[in-house]
mmCIF file of C-alpha atoms in Angstrom:
data_model
loop_
_atom_site.group_PDB
_atom_site.id
_atom_site.type_symbol
_atom_site.label_atom_id
_atom_site.label_comp_id
_atom_site.label_asym_id
_atom_site.label_seq_id
_atom_site.Cartn_x
_atom_site.Cartn_y
_atom_site.Cartn_z
ATOM 1 C CA MET A 216 -66.032 190.191 -19.579
ATOM 2 C CA SER A 217 -63.634 188.149 -17.535
ATOM 3 C CA ALA A 218 -64.244 188.113 -13.829
ATOM 4 C CA THR A 219 -60.540 187.693 -13.287
ATOM 5 C CA ALA A 220 -59.461 190.762 -15.222
ATOM 6 C CA SER A 221 -55.813 191.465 -14.599
ATOM 7 C CA THR A 222 -54.689 194.234 -12.300
ATOM 8 C CA PRO A 223 -53.153 197.209 -14.142
ATOM 9 C CA ALA A 224 -49.424 197.581 -13.731
ATOM 10 C CA HIS A 225 -49.683 200.878 -11.849
ATOM 11 C CA ALA A 226 -51.392 200.811 -8.485
ATOM 12 C CA SER A 227 -51.400 204.519 -7.643
ATOM 13 C CA GLY A 228 -54.835 205.112 -9.136
ATOM 14 C CA ASP A 229 -53.576 208.193 -11.016
ATOM 15 C CA GLU A 230 -53.171 206.645 -14.445
ATOM 16 C CA THR A 231 -55.569 207.797 -17.131
ATOM 17 C CA THR A 232 -56.729 206.244 -20.352
ATOM 18 C CA ASP A 233 -57.558 207.775 -23.700
ATOM 19 C CA LEU A 234 -61.237 207.443 -22.840
ATOM 20 C CA SER A 235 -60.938 209.038 -19.411
ATOM 21 C CA LYS A 236 -58.950 211.934 -20.875
ATOM 22 C CA GLN A 237 -61.481 212.425 -23.644
ATOM 23 C CA TYR A 238 -64.367 212.699 -21.213
ATOM 24 C CA ASP A 239 -62.609 214.406 -18.314
ATOM 25 C CA THR A 240 -64.888 216.810 -16.474
ATOM 26 C CA PRO A 241 -64.452 219.262 -13.588
ATOM 27 C CA LEU A 242 -65.564 217.975 -10.222
ATOM 28 C CA GLY A 243 -67.199 219.795 -7.354
ATOM 29 C CA LEU A 244 -70.856 220.202 -8.372
ATOM 30 C CA ALA A 245 -72.698 221.059 -5.173
ATOM 31 C CA HIS A 246 -75.867 219.337 -3.996
ATOM 32 C CA THR A 247 -78.379 222.190 -3.710
ATOM 33 C CA THR A 248 -80.546 220.250 -1.257
ATOM 34 C CA MET A 249 -80.499 216.796 0.258
ATOM 35 C CA GLN A 250 -83.642 215.938 -1.690
ATOM 36 C CA ALA A 251 -81.880 216.962 -4.890
ATOM 37 C CA LEU A 252 -79.067 214.563 -3.980
ATOM 38 C CA LYS A 253 -81.572 211.752 -3.376
ATOM 39 C CA ASP A 254 -83.192 212.474 -6.743
ATOM 40 C CA ARG A 255 -79.790 212.265 -8.444
ATOM 41 C CA ILE A 256 -79.037 208.956 -6.679
ATOM 42 C CA LYS A 257 -82.398 207.497 -7.686
ATOM 43 C CA LEU A 258 -81.924 208.589 -11.305
ATOM 44 C CA HIS A 259 -78.393 207.177 -11.351
ATOM 45 C CA TYR A 260 -79.515 203.717 -10.246
ATOM 46 C CA ASP A 261 -82.613 203.750 -12.436
ATOM 47 C CA LEU A 262 -80.427 204.440 -15.476
ATOM 48 C CA ALA A 263 -77.302 202.462 -14.621
ATOM 49 C CA SER A 264 -78.512 199.275 -12.908
ATOM 50 C CA ASP A 265 -78.513 197.213 -16.098
ATOM 51 C CA TYR A 266 -74.882 198.234 -16.623
ATOM 52 C CA TYR A 267 -74.051 197.343 -13.020
ATOM 53 C CA LEU A 268 -75.565 193.903 -13.512
ATOM 54 C CA ASN A 269 -73.585 193.386 -16.705
ATOM 55 C CA LEU A 270 -70.249 194.546 -15.278
ATOM 56 C CA TRP A 271 -70.392 193.563 -11.600
ATOM 57 C CA GLY A 272 -72.962 190.791 -11.550
ATOM 58 C CA GLU A 273 -75.771 190.445 -9.045
ATOM 59 C CA HIS A 274 -73.656 191.512 -6.051
ATOM 60 C CA ILE A 275 -73.061 195.240 -6.449
ATOM 61 C CA HIS A 276 -70.439 195.605 -3.749
ATOM 62 C CA HIS A 277 -66.703 195.204 -3.148
ATOM 63 C CA GLY A 278 -64.895 191.926 -3.281
ATOM 64 C CA TYR A 279 -62.782 190.697 -0.365
ATOM 65 C CA TRP A 280 -59.454 188.936 -0.948
ATOM 66 C CA PRO A 281 -58.179 188.124 2.580
ATOM 67 C CA THR A 282 -55.010 186.185 1.729
ATOM 68 C CA ASP A 283 -52.253 186.214 -0.851
ATOM 69 C CA SER A 284 -53.607 183.037 -2.408
ATOM 70 C CA SER A 285 -57.068 184.557 -2.536
ATOM 71 C CA LYS A 286 -55.713 187.663 -4.247
ATOM 72 C CA ALA A 287 -53.974 185.470 -6.801
ATOM 73 C CA ALA A 288 -56.795 183.047 -7.530
ATOM 74 C CA ASP A 289 -60.231 184.297 -6.466
ATOM 75 C CA SER A 290 -62.497 185.830 -9.068
ATOM 76 C CA LYS A 291 -64.468 188.985 -8.443
ATOM 77 C CA GLU A 292 -67.592 186.910 -7.857
ATOM 78 C CA THR A 293 -65.884 184.661 -5.315
ATOM 79 C CA ALA A 294 -64.455 187.704 -3.555
ATOM 80 C CA GLN A 295 -67.916 189.273 -3.318
ATOM 81 C CA LEU A 296 -69.191 186.150 -1.564
ATOM 82 C CA ASN A 297 -66.115 186.276 0.682
ATOM 83 C CA LEU A 298 -67.276 189.697 1.854
ATOM 84 C CA ILE A 299 -70.779 188.467 2.675
ATOM 85 C CA ARG A 300 -69.334 185.568 4.662
ATOM 86 C CA LEU A 301 -67.056 187.939 6.568
ATOM 87 C CA LEU A 302 -70.077 190.032 7.528
ATOM 88 C CA LEU A 303 -71.915 186.918 8.683
ATOM 89 C CA SER A 304 -68.881 185.964 10.752
ATOM 90 C CA ILE A 305 -68.342 189.289 12.537
ATOM 91 C CA SER A 306 -72.040 189.444 13.432
ATOM 92 C CA ASP A 307 -72.107 185.856 14.767
ATOM 93 C CA LEU A 308 -74.856 184.905 12.353
ATOM 94 C CA ILE A 309 -72.877 181.823 11.335
ATOM 95 C CA PRO A 310 -70.962 180.178 14.208
ATOM 96 C CA GLU A 311 -67.465 179.015 13.365
ATOM 97 C CA GLU A 312 -68.468 175.385 13.260
ATOM 98 C CA ARG A 313 -70.781 176.045 10.329
ATOM 99 C CA GLY A 314 -69.668 175.977 6.745
ATOM 100 C CA GLY A 315 -68.983 179.121 4.781
ATOM 101 C CA ASP A 316 -72.306 178.807 2.983
ATOM 102 C CA GLY A 317 -74.277 178.706 6.247
ATOM 103 C CA THR A 318 -75.114 175.011 6.111
ATOM 104 C CA THR A 319 -75.325 172.826 9.221
ATOM 105 C CA THR A 320 -76.387 169.273 9.826
ATOM 106 C CA THR A 321 -77.910 169.518 13.281
ATOM 107 C CA GLU A 322 -81.206 167.773 13.804
ATOM 108 C CA GLN A 323 -82.691 170.890 15.376
ATOM 109 C CA GLU A 324 -81.975 173.008 12.313
ATOM 110 C CA GLN A 325 -83.351 170.367 9.987
ATOM 111 C CA GLN A 326 -86.575 170.427 11.980
ATOM 112 C CA GLN A 327 -86.678 174.222 11.837
ATOM 113 C CA GLN A 328 -86.192 174.191 8.075
ATOM 114 C CA GLN A 329 -89.067 171.739 7.651
ATOM 115 C CA GLN A 330 -91.298 173.923 9.817
ATOM 116 C CA GLN A 331 -90.377 177.032 7.822
ATOM 117 C CA GLN A 332 -91.248 175.315 4.568
ATOM 118 C CA GLN A 333 -94.605 174.248 5.954
ATOM 119 C CA HIS A 334 -95.522 177.642 7.386
ATOM 120 C CA PRO A 335 -93.476 180.683 6.271
ATOM 121 C CA LEU A 336 -92.730 183.481 8.724
ATOM 122 C CA GLN A 337 -93.066 181.362 11.837
ATOM 123 C CA SER A 338 -91.445 182.762 14.936
ATOM 124 C CA GLN A 339 -88.148 180.896 14.568
ATOM 125 C CA GLN A 340 -87.459 182.109 11.035
ATOM 126 C CA LEU A 341 -84.841 184.828 10.807
ATOM 127 C CA ARG A 342 -86.295 188.097 9.517
ATOM 128 C CA VAL A 343 -83.812 190.324 7.713
ATOM 129 C CA LEU A 344 -84.101 193.840 6.306
ATOM 130 C CA ASP A 345 -81.565 194.419 3.511
ATOM 131 C CA VAL A 346 -81.240 198.198 3.186
ATOM 132 C CA GLY A 347 -80.014 199.451 -0.179
ATOM 133 C CA CYS A 348 -80.425 195.971 -1.651
ATOM 134 C CA GLY A 349 -79.479 196.819 -5.236
ATOM 135 C CA VAL A 350 -80.571 194.077 -7.613
ATOM 136 C CA GLY A 351 -80.960 191.640 -4.737
ATOM 137 C CA GLY A 352 -77.867 189.455 -4.957
ATOM 138 C CA THR A 353 -77.111 189.581 -1.246
ATOM 139 C CA THR A 354 -80.822 189.436 -0.403
ATOM 140 C CA ARG A 355 -81.095 186.131 -2.240
ATOM 141 C CA TYR A 356 -77.889 184.777 -0.719
ATOM 142 C CA LEU A 357 -79.069 185.473 2.832
ATOM 143 C CA ALA A 358 -82.467 183.923 2.163
ATOM 144 C CA SER A 359 -80.994 180.767 0.657
ATOM 145 C CA ALA A 360 -78.067 180.312 3.058
ATOM 146 C CA LEU A 361 -79.896 181.163 6.282
ATOM 147 C CA GLY A 362 -83.427 180.093 5.418
ATOM 148 C CA ALA A 363 -84.402 183.671 6.218
ATOM 149 C CA ALA A 364 -87.311 185.889 5.197
ATOM 150 C CA VAL A 365 -85.473 188.842 3.688
ATOM 151 C CA THR A 366 -87.039 192.154 2.662
ATOM 152 C CA GLY A 367 -84.876 194.260 0.352
ATOM 153 C CA ILE A 368 -85.485 197.981 0.022
ATOM 154 C CA THR A 369 -84.011 200.365 -2.531
ATOM 155 C CA ILE A 370 -84.734 203.905 -3.672
ATOM 156 C CA SER A 371 -84.700 202.722 -7.296
ATOM 157 C CA GLY A 372 -87.835 201.298 -8.882
ATOM 158 C CA LYS A 373 -85.687 199.889 -11.666
ATOM 159 C CA GLN A 374 -83.676 197.881 -9.153
ATOM 160 C CA VAL A 375 -86.890 196.500 -7.633
ATOM 161 C CA GLN A 376 -87.932 195.298 -11.091
ATOM 162 C CA ILE A 377 -84.569 193.652 -11.785
ATOM 163 C CA ALA A 378 -84.320 192.106 -8.313
ATOM 164 C CA THR A 379 -87.829 190.667 -8.529
ATOM 165 C CA ARG A 380 -87.201 189.251 -11.992
ATOM 166 C CA LEU A 381 -83.919 187.613 -10.981
ATOM 167 C CA SER A 382 -85.478 186.205 -7.828
ATOM 168 C CA LYS A 383 -88.412 184.680 -9.663
ATOM 169 C CA SER A 384 -85.972 183.074 -12.090
ATOM 170 C CA ALA A 385 -84.120 181.543 -9.146
ATOM 171 C CA ALA A 386 -87.261 180.676 -7.176
ATOM 172 C CA ALA A 387 -87.965 177.230 -5.804
ATOM 173 C CA GLU A 388 -91.331 177.043 -7.514
ATOM 174 C CA PRO A 389 -91.248 176.063 -11.202
ATOM 175 C CA SER A 390 -93.950 178.614 -12.008
ATOM 176 C CA ALA A 391 -91.501 181.421 -11.345
ATOM 177 C CA ALA A 392 -89.131 180.430 -14.113
ATOM 178 C CA GLU A 393 -92.105 180.175 -16.465
ATOM 179 C CA GLY A 394 -93.201 183.709 -15.701
ATOM 180 C CA GLY A 395 -95.982 182.777 -13.312
ATOM 181 C CA SER A 396 -96.523 184.228 -9.873
ATOM 182 C CA SER A 397 -94.605 182.590 -7.056
ATOM 183 C CA CYS A 398 -95.289 185.275 -4.441
ATOM 184 C CA ASP A 399 -97.271 184.725 -1.268
ATOM 185 C CA ASP A 400 -99.735 187.239 0.157
ATOM 186 C CA ASP A 401 -96.893 189.313 1.602
ATOM 187 C CA GLY A 402 -95.087 189.469 -1.743
ATOM 188 C CA PHE A 403 -92.381 186.987 -0.744
ATOM 189 C CA ILE A 404 -90.729 184.762 -3.357
ATOM 190 C CA PRO A 405 -89.515 181.374 -2.029
ATOM 191 C CA LEU A 406 -85.839 180.543 -2.559
ATOM 192 C CA GLY A 407 -83.661 177.534 -1.851
ATOM 193 C CA ASP A 408 -84.356 174.397 0.122
ATOM 194 C CA LYS A 409 -84.283 175.923 3.624
ATOM 195 C CA GLY A 410 -87.545 177.851 3.476
ATOM 196 C CA GLY A 411 -85.893 181.152 2.591
ATOM 197 C CA MET A 412 -87.821 183.898 0.835
ATOM 198 C CA VAL A 413 -87.312 187.405 -0.523
ATOM 199 C CA ARG A 414 -89.334 190.442 -1.470
ATOM 200 C CA PHE A 415 -88.374 193.889 -2.732
ATOM 201 C CA ILE A 416 -89.880 197.289 -2.007
ATOM 202 C CA GLU A 417 -89.126 200.690 -3.507
ATOM 203 C CA LEU A 418 -88.550 202.862 -0.463
ATOM 204 C CA ASP A 419 -86.435 205.785 0.677
ATOM 205 C CA ALA A 420 -84.473 204.203 3.531
ATOM 206 C CA GLU A 421 -84.872 207.303 5.670
ATOM 207 C CA LYS A 422 -88.599 206.426 5.850
ATOM 208 C CA MET A 423 -88.120 202.796 6.850
ATOM 209 C CA GLY A 424 -88.794 203.435 10.538
ATOM 210 C CA GLU A 425 -92.297 204.685 9.839
ATOM 211 C CA TYR A 426 -93.012 202.292 6.994
ATOM 212 C CA PHE A 427 -92.284 199.085 8.852
ATOM 213 C CA SER A 428 -93.868 200.301 12.073
ATOM 214 C CA GLY A 429 -97.275 200.872 10.497
ATOM 215 C CA GLY A 430 -96.924 204.675 10.454
ATOM 216 C CA PRO A 431 -97.923 207.092 7.685
ATOM 217 C CA GLU A 432 -95.484 205.572 5.184
ATOM 218 C CA ALA A 433 -97.231 202.203 5.422
ATOM 219 C CA SER A 434 -99.508 203.285 2.590
ATOM 220 C CA LEU A 435 -96.624 203.643 0.143
ATOM 221 C CA SER A 436 -97.044 201.585 -2.977
ATOM 222 C CA SER A 437 -95.288 198.233 -2.754
ATOM 223 C CA SER A 438 -95.839 194.556 -3.383
ATOM 224 C CA SER A 439 -97.342 194.290 0.068
ATOM 225 C CA SER A 440 -98.325 196.385 3.013
ATOM 226 C CA PRO A 441 -96.492 196.105 6.339
ATOM 227 C CA LYS A 442 -97.743 193.357 8.609
ATOM 228 C CA GLU A 443 -97.350 192.880 12.327
ATOM 229 C CA ASN A 444 -95.060 189.929 11.797
ATOM 230 C CA ASP A 445 -92.589 191.703 9.523
ATOM 231 C CA GLY A 446 -92.141 195.065 11.106
ATOM 232 C CA GLY A 447 -94.436 195.353 14.035
ATOM 233 C CA LYS A 448 -97.120 198.023 14.424
ATOM 234 C CA GLY A 449 -96.585 201.109 16.474
ATOM 235 C CA THR A 450 -93.412 199.982 18.240
ATOM 236 C CA GLY A 451 -91.444 198.157 15.557
ATOM 237 C CA GLY A 452 -89.034 195.518 16.756
ATOM 238 C CA GLY A 453 -89.895 192.907 14.148
ATOM 239 C CA PHE A 454 -86.531 192.317 12.446
ATOM 240 C CA ASP A 455 -83.763 190.040 13.665
ATOM 241 C CA VAL A 456 -81.163 191.602 11.365
ATOM 242 C CA VAL A 457 -80.749 194.905 9.558
ATOM 243 C CA TRP A 458 -78.132 194.470 6.830
ATOM 244 C CA ILE A 459 -76.607 197.383 4.950
ATOM 245 C CA SER A 460 -73.666 197.090 2.553
ATOM 246 C CA GLU A 461 -72.162 200.186 0.908
ATOM 247 C CA ALA A 462 -75.425 202.121 1.055
ATOM 248 C CA LEU A 463 -75.229 204.170 4.251
ATOM 249 C CA SER A 464 -72.579 206.438 2.745
ATOM 250 C CA HIS A 465 -75.323 207.676 0.371
ATOM 251 C CA PHE A 466 -77.667 208.712 3.208
ATOM 252 C CA PRO A 467 -77.771 212.408 4.145
ATOM 253 C CA ASN A 468 -79.065 211.709 7.667
ATOM 254 C CA LYS A 469 -76.981 208.859 9.020
ATOM 255 C CA ALA A 470 -78.067 209.415 12.619
ATOM 256 C CA LEU A 471 -81.666 208.784 11.538
ATOM 257 C CA PHE A 472 -80.657 205.457 9.985
ATOM 258 C CA PHE A 473 -79.209 204.206 13.273
ATOM 259 C CA GLN A 474 -82.260 205.438 15.168
ATOM 260 C CA ASN A 475 -84.595 203.667 12.724
ATOM 261 C CA THR A 476 -82.511 200.506 12.962
ATOM 262 C CA HIS A 477 -82.795 200.494 16.743
ATOM 263 C CA ARG A 478 -86.545 201.009 16.371
ATOM 264 C CA LEU A 479 -87.005 198.106 13.961
ATOM 265 C CA LEU A 480 -84.725 195.514 15.588
ATOM 266 C CA ARG A 481 -86.059 193.161 18.216
ATOM 267 C CA PRO A 482 -84.044 192.946 21.457
ATOM 268 C CA GLY A 483 -80.952 190.913 20.600
ATOM 269 C CA GLY A 484 -81.281 191.835 16.939
ATOM 270 C CA LYS A 485 -78.195 192.797 14.952
ATOM 271 C CA LEU A 486 -77.071 195.513 12.574
ATOM 272 C CA VAL A 487 -74.542 194.273 10.004
ATOM 273 C CA LEU A 488 -72.705 197.004 8.111
ATOM 274 C CA ALA A 489 -70.048 197.430 5.443
ATOM 275 C CA ASP A 490 -69.178 200.848 4.082
ATOM 276 C CA TRP A 491 -66.736 203.404 2.725
ATOM 277 C CA PHE A 492 -65.000 205.842 5.056
ATOM 278 C CA LYS A 493 -62.481 208.627 5.063
ATOM 279 C CA ALA A 494 -59.395 208.234 7.213
ATOM 280 C CA GLU A 495 -59.050 210.116 10.490
ATOM 281 C CA ASP A 496 -57.459 213.579 10.617
ATOM 282 C CA LEU A 497 -57.097 214.237 6.896
ATOM 283 C CA GLY A 498 -55.480 217.500 5.843
ATOM 284 C CA ASN A 499 -57.349 219.800 3.470
ATOM 285 C CA GLY A 500 -55.022 219.043 0.585
ATOM 286 C CA VAL A 501 -55.459 215.282 0.822
ATOM 287 C CA PHE A 502 -59.209 215.654 1.329
ATOM 288 C CA GLU A 503 -59.595 217.801 -1.783
ATOM 289 C CA ALA A 504 -57.383 215.518 -3.887
ATOM 290 C CA ASP A 505 -58.631 212.116 -2.763
ATOM 291 C CA ILE A 506 -61.974 212.297 -0.955
ATOM 292 C CA LYS A 507 -63.847 215.174 -2.608
ATOM 293 C CA PRO A 508 -63.768 213.557 -6.086
ATOM 294 C CA ILE A 509 -65.174 210.341 -4.565
ATOM 295 C CA GLU A 510 -67.971 212.185 -2.773
ATOM 296 C CA ASP A 511 -68.763 214.094 -5.934
ATOM 297 C CA GLY A 512 -68.573 211.296 -8.487
ATOM 298 C CA MET A 513 -70.263 208.674 -6.289
ATOM 299 C CA LEU A 514 -73.085 211.059 -5.248
ATOM 300 C CA LEU A 515 -72.189 210.985 -1.565
ATOM 301 C CA PRO A 516 -72.880 213.466 1.199
ATOM 302 C CA PRO A 517 -69.776 214.030 3.360
ATOM 303 C CA LEU A 518 -68.050 210.752 4.207
ATOM 304 C CA CYS A 519 -67.658 209.778 7.853
ATOM 305 C CA THR A 520 -64.856 208.086 9.735
ATOM 306 C CA GLN A 521 -65.341 204.629 11.220
ATOM 307 C CA GLN A 522 -65.460 206.051 14.737
ATOM 308 C CA GLU A 523 -68.227 208.446 13.747
ATOM 309 C CA TYR A 524 -70.406 205.471 12.742
ATOM 310 C CA VAL A 525 -69.698 203.791 16.071
ATOM 311 C CA ASN A 526 -70.637 206.988 17.910
ATOM 312 C CA LEU A 527 -73.884 207.388 15.956
ATOM 313 C CA ALA A 528 -74.839 203.757 16.580
ATOM 314 C CA THR A 529 -74.154 203.849 20.300
ATOM 315 C CA ASP A 530 -75.966 207.180 20.609
ATOM 316 C CA ALA A 531 -79.000 205.436 19.084
ATOM 317 C CA GLY A 532 -78.862 202.703 21.732
ATOM 318 C CA LEU A 533 -76.973 199.991 19.867
ATOM 319 C CA LYS A 534 -73.988 198.130 21.299
ATOM 320 C CA LEU A 535 -70.819 197.392 19.346
ATOM 321 C CA LEU A 536 -70.569 193.669 18.588
ATOM 322 C CA GLY A 537 -67.741 193.250 16.074
ATOM 323 C CA GLY A 538 -65.198 195.593 14.496
ATOM 324 C CA PRO A 539 -64.665 198.063 13.116
ATOM 325 C CA LYS A 540 -62.524 195.723 11.048
ATOM 326 C CA ASP A 541 -60.603 197.723 8.448
ATOM 327 C CA ILE A 542 -60.134 195.603 5.337
ATOM 328 C CA SER A 543 -59.085 198.351 2.928
ATOM 329 C CA LYS A 544 -56.030 196.494 1.640
ATOM 330 C CA ASP A 545 -58.075 193.375 1.038
ATOM 331 C CA VAL A 546 -60.856 195.039 -0.988
ATOM 332 C CA SER A 547 -58.908 197.604 -3.022
ATOM 333 C CA LYS A 548 -58.436 195.141 -5.887
ATOM 334 C CA THR A 549 -62.116 195.766 -6.645
ATOM 335 C CA TRP A 550 -61.243 199.096 -8.199
ATOM 336 C CA ASP A 551 -58.283 197.763 -10.169
ATOM 337 C CA ILE A 552 -60.677 195.295 -11.771
ATOM 338 C CA SER A 553 -63.389 197.923 -12.132
ATOM 339 C CA TRP A 554 -61.100 200.433 -13.845
ATOM 340 C CA SER A 555 -60.169 197.729 -16.325
ATOM 341 C CA LEU A 556 -63.796 196.702 -16.911
ATOM 342 C CA VAL A 557 -65.039 200.208 -17.645
ATOM 343 C CA GLN A 558 -62.577 200.810 -20.442
ATOM 344 C CA ASN A 559 -65.420 200.219 -22.848
ATOM 345 C CA PRO A 560 -66.339 202.952 -25.336
ATOM 346 C CA SER A 561 -70.049 202.162 -25.179
ATOM 347 C CA LEU A 562 -70.077 202.632 -21.400
ATOM 348 C CA TRP A 563 -68.358 205.993 -21.601
ATOM 349 C CA ALA A 564 -70.712 207.032 -24.379
ATOM 350 C CA PHE A 565 -73.661 206.082 -22.181
ATOM 351 C CA ALA A 566 -72.188 208.022 -19.273
ATOM 352 C CA PHE A 567 -71.663 211.038 -21.530
ATOM 353 C CA SER A 568 -75.299 210.860 -22.638
ATOM 354 C CA GLN A 569 -76.337 211.117 -18.976
ATOM 355 C CA GLY A 570 -74.474 214.376 -18.522
ATOM 356 C CA ARG A 571 -71.976 215.455 -15.948
ATOM 357 C CA ASP A 572 -73.004 212.978 -13.230
ATOM 358 C CA GLY A 573 -72.431 210.003 -15.524
ATOM 359 C CA ILE A 574 -68.915 211.071 -16.460
ATOM 360 C CA ALA A 575 -68.004 212.140 -12.916
ATOM 361 C CA PHE A 576 -69.056 208.676 -11.712
ATOM 362 C CA LEU A 577 -66.605 206.885 -13.993
ATOM 363 C CA GLN A 578 -63.861 209.434 -13.349
ATOM 364 C CA ALA A 579 -64.279 208.827 -9.618
ATOM 365 C CA PHE A 580 -62.913 205.310 -10.112
ATOM 366 C CA ARG A 581 -59.443 206.818 -10.372
ATOM 367 C CA ALA A 582 -59.959 208.696 -7.119
ATOM 368 C CA MET A 583 -61.117 205.497 -5.401
ATOM 369 C CA ARG A 584 -57.933 203.720 -6.444
ATOM 370 C CA ARG A 585 -55.774 206.675 -5.449
ATOM 371 C CA GLY A 586 -57.516 206.965 -2.070
ATOM 372 C CA TYR A 587 -56.919 203.306 -1.306
ATOM 373 C CA ALA A 588 -53.283 203.570 -2.389
ATOM 374 C CA ASN A 589 -52.716 206.651 -0.221
ATOM 375 C CA GLY A 590 -54.635 205.327 2.786
ATOM 376 C CA SER A 591 -57.008 208.308 2.814
ATOM 377 C CA PHE A 592 -60.004 206.253 1.678
ATOM 378 C CA ARG A 593 -60.947 203.306 3.889
ATOM 379 C CA TYR A 594 -63.276 200.322 3.936
ATOM 380 C CA ALA A 595 -64.520 198.558 7.064
ATOM 381 C CA VAL A 596 -67.094 196.100 8.331
ATOM 382 C CA ILE A 597 -68.880 196.561 11.670
ATOM 383 C CA SER A 598 -71.657 194.839 13.573
ATOM 384 C CA PHE A 599 -73.880 196.008 16.404
ATOM 385 C CA VAL A 600 -76.524 194.449 18.627
ATOM 386 C CA LYS A 601 -79.654 195.900 20.212
ATOM 387 C CA PRO A 602 -79.462 195.151 23.962
#
């Protein structure tokens, strides 16, 4: 399908199609427990990740069109990279004098890259934890652009399989493309010419604090066990960056995420975040019309406001570094394109075969578009630093 699918003529988000009418379903199914919600999220991504890859590509997140010319010319894929670069910018991970792809020509960085290639995971190599990594598109980008050692975690075993397969296909070592093993002892796959590397672990993000600190969760099955140099033992503090894009809205206990992030970041380490939010001071009518269908169809616990995230982060000991930068108007085109892409009978048939959650997910696309149009649904990027 074309990455530059045209925007439908109506921008209110309320328009329906014959398919959406045929499969319309009541919303409002309650989550009996938070574990039940997690199980539904895991099942959703296990079943739907191949469809995500086919429709959205390897970056399963919003696109960002910051200018009129960008909105007119940039493809979905280009816009998705625009969003990653914006996150790098607001977190000062790429100074302004660097290129948009993270490249520099300084002699010092060239020496660092050579050292990283000779001995992975040396002290100067950036260590990144990509939380809710999906099929690893952003994980691979960060590894290649920054020469970083990036660990991606996801609740979906299917996504780990896809991410590992795609990474081996893109790996620097020829053996990867031929199906051979290109992983080191820690399960990392080398990528790019800057010494970058990735690995993927199936893990409930709410357990990441214990897992990467050598606690009880360290024995969870994965491609590798936690090591002192990638998470620390007992005290954590082994990551330079925790990156989370459009995943935190799925977490029932958001305060725990910020606490775990503080635990795992080294002093001076950064949290880089992009997510969905509800607007401040919404009336009940607007909430029920715009936000509740999104929470229901997208399998979300109650959405937060941007200020609530800032409060949770600062309560956990993090300091605001950049943002919140509200870019709702510059990402909303994502759902115009998405609504066009999902008008595919086979996709709706698949969703129908998965029961109510599958149909509610596709129906929620209309609510996303309506929420953006009405200003009740928001999107922002934020960065924090551990003092």
